[in-house]
PDB file of C-alpha atoms in Angstrom:
ATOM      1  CA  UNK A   1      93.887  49.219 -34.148  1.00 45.00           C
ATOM      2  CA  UNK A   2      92.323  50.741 -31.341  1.00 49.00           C
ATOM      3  CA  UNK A   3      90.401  53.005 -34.267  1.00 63.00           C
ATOM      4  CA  UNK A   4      88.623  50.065 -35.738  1.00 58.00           C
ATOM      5  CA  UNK A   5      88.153  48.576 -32.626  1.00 52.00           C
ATOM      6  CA  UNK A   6      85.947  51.604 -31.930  1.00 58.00           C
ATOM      7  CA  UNK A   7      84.144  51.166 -35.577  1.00 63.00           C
ATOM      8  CA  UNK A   8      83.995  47.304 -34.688  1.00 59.00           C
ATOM      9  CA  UNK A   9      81.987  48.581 -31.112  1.00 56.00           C
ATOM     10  CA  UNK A  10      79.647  51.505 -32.885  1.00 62.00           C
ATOM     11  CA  UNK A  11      78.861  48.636 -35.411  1.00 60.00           C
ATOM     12  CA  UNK A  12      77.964  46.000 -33.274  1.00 59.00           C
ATOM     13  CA  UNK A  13      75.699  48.996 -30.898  1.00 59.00           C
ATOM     14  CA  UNK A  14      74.405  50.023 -33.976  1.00 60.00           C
ATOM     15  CA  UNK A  15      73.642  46.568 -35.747  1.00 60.00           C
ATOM     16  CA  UNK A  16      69.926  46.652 -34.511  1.00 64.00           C
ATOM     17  CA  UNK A  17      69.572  49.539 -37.113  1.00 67.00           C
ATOM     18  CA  UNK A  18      71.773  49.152 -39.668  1.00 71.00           C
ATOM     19  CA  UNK A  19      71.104  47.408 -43.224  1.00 80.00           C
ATOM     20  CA  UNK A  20      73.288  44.882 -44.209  1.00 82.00           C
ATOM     21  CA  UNK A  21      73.953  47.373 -47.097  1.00 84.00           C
ATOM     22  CA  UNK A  22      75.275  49.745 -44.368  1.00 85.00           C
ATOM     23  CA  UNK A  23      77.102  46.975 -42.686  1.00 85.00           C
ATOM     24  CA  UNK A  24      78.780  46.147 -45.742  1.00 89.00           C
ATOM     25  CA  UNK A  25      80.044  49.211 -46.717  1.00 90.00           C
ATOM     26  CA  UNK A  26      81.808  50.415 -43.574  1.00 88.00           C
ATOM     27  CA  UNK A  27      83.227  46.731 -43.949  1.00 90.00           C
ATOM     28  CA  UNK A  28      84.462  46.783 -47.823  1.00 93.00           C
ATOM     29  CA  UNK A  29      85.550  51.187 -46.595  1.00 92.00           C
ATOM     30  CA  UNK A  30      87.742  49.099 -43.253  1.00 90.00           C
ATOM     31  CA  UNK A  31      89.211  46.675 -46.236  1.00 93.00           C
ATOM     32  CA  UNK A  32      90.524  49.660 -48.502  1.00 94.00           C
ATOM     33  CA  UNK A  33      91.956  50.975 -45.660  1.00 93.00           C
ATOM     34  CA  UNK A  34      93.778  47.938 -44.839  1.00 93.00           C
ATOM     35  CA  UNK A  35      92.043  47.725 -40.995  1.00 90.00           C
ATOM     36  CA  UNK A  36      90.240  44.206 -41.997  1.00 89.00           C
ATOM     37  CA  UNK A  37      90.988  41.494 -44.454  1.00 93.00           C
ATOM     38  CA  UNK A  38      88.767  40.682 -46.996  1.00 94.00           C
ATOM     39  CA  UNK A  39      87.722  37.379 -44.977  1.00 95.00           C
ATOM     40  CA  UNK A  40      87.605  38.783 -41.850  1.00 93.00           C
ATOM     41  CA  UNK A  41      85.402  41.608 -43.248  1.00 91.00           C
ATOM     42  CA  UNK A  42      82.782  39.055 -44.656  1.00 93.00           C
ATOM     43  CA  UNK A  43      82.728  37.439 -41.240  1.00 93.00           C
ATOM     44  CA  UNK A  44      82.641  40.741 -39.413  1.00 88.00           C
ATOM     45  CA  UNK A  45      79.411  41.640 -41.862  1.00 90.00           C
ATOM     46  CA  UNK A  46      77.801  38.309 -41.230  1.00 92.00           C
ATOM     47  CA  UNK A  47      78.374  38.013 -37.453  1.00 89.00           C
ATOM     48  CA  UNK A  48      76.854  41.818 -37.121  1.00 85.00           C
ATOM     49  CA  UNK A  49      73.765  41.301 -39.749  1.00 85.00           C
ATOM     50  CA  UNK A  50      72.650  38.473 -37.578  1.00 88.00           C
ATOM     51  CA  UNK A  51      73.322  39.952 -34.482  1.00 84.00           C
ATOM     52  CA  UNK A  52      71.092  42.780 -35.603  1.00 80.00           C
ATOM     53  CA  UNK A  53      68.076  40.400 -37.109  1.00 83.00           C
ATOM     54  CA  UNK A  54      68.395  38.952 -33.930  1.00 84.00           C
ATOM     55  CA  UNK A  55      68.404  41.445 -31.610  1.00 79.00           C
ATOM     56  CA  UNK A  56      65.481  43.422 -33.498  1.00 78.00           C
ATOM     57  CA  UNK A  57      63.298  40.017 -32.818  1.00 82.00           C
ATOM     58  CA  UNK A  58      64.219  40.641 -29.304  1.00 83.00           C
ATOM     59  CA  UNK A  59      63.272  43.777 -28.966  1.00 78.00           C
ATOM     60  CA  UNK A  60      60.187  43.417 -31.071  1.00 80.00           C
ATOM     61  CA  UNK A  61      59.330  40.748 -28.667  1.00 85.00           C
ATOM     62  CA  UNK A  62      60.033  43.207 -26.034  1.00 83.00           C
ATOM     63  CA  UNK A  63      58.151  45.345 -26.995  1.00 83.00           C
ATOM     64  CA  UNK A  64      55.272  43.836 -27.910  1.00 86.00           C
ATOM     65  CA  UNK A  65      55.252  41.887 -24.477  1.00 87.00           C
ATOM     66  CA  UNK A  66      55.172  45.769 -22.858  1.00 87.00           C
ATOM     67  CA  UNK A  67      52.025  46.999 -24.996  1.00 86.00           C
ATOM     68  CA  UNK A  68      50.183  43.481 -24.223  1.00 86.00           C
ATOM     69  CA  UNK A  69      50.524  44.052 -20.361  1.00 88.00           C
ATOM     70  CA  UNK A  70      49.674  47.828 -21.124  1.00 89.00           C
ATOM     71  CA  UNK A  71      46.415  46.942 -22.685  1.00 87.00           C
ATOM     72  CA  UNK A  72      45.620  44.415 -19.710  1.00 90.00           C
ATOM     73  CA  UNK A  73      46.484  46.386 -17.188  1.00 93.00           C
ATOM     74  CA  UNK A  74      44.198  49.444 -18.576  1.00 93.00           C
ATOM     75  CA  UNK A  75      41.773  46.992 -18.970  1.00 94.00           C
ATOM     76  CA  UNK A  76      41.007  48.039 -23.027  1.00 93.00           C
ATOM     77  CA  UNK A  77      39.276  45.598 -25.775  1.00 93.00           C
ATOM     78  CA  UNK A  78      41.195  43.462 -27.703  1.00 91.00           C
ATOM     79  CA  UNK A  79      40.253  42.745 -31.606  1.00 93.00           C
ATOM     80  CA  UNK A  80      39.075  39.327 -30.302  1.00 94.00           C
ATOM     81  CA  UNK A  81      37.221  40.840 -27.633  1.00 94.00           C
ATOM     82  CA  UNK A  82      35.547  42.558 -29.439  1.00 96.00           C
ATOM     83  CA  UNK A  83      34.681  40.032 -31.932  1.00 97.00           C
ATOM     84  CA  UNK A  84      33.517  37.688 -29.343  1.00 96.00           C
ATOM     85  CA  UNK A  85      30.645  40.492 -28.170  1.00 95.00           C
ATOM     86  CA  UNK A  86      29.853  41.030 -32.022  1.00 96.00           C
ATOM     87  CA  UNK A  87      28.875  37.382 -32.137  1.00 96.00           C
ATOM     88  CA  UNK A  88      27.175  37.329 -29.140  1.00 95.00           C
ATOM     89  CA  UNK A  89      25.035  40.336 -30.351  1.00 95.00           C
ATOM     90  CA  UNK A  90      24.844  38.756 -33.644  1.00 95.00           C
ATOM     91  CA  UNK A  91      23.420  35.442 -32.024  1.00 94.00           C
ATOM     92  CA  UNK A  92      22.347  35.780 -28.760  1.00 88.00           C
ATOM     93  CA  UNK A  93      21.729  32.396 -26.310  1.00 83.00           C
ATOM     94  CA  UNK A  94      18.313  33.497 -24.655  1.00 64.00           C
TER      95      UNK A  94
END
């Protein structure tokens, strides 16, 4: 038990870069074995799959939050930025 407790814990840690595909084969491999039923298994598969889509939305989030403070705290040009001068160049006011 304690041994697919362990695969249970390295699956969840690892869900944020695991396929389902890769999910679902440790799962069906735990099932041959006789560590999981087959229901439990499916659960186990969809509990972890969205547990990793989730958690890779959080950490693209994350880090996508970081690089946005990054760029305003080095003070660099955005795309819009920049496209805001090129129309004022393009069409000046004066």
């Amino acid at each position: 038990m304690l041994k697919t407790m362990n695969k249970i814990l390295d699956l969840s840690l690892g869900a944020l870069l695991l396929t389902k595909e890769k999910i679902q084969k440790v799962a069906d491999e735990c099932v041959k074995r006789g560590e999981l039923g087959r229901a439990e298994a499916e659960r186990l598969v969809s509990e972890l799959t969205t547990k990793g889509e989730e958690g890779r939305a959080r950490l693209s989030e994350l880090v996508y939050g970081e690089v946005r403070k990054i760029v305003d705290d080095l003070g660099l040009a955005t795309k819009k930025d920049l496209a805001d001068l090129e129309a004022r160049l393009r069409h000046p006011q004066g």
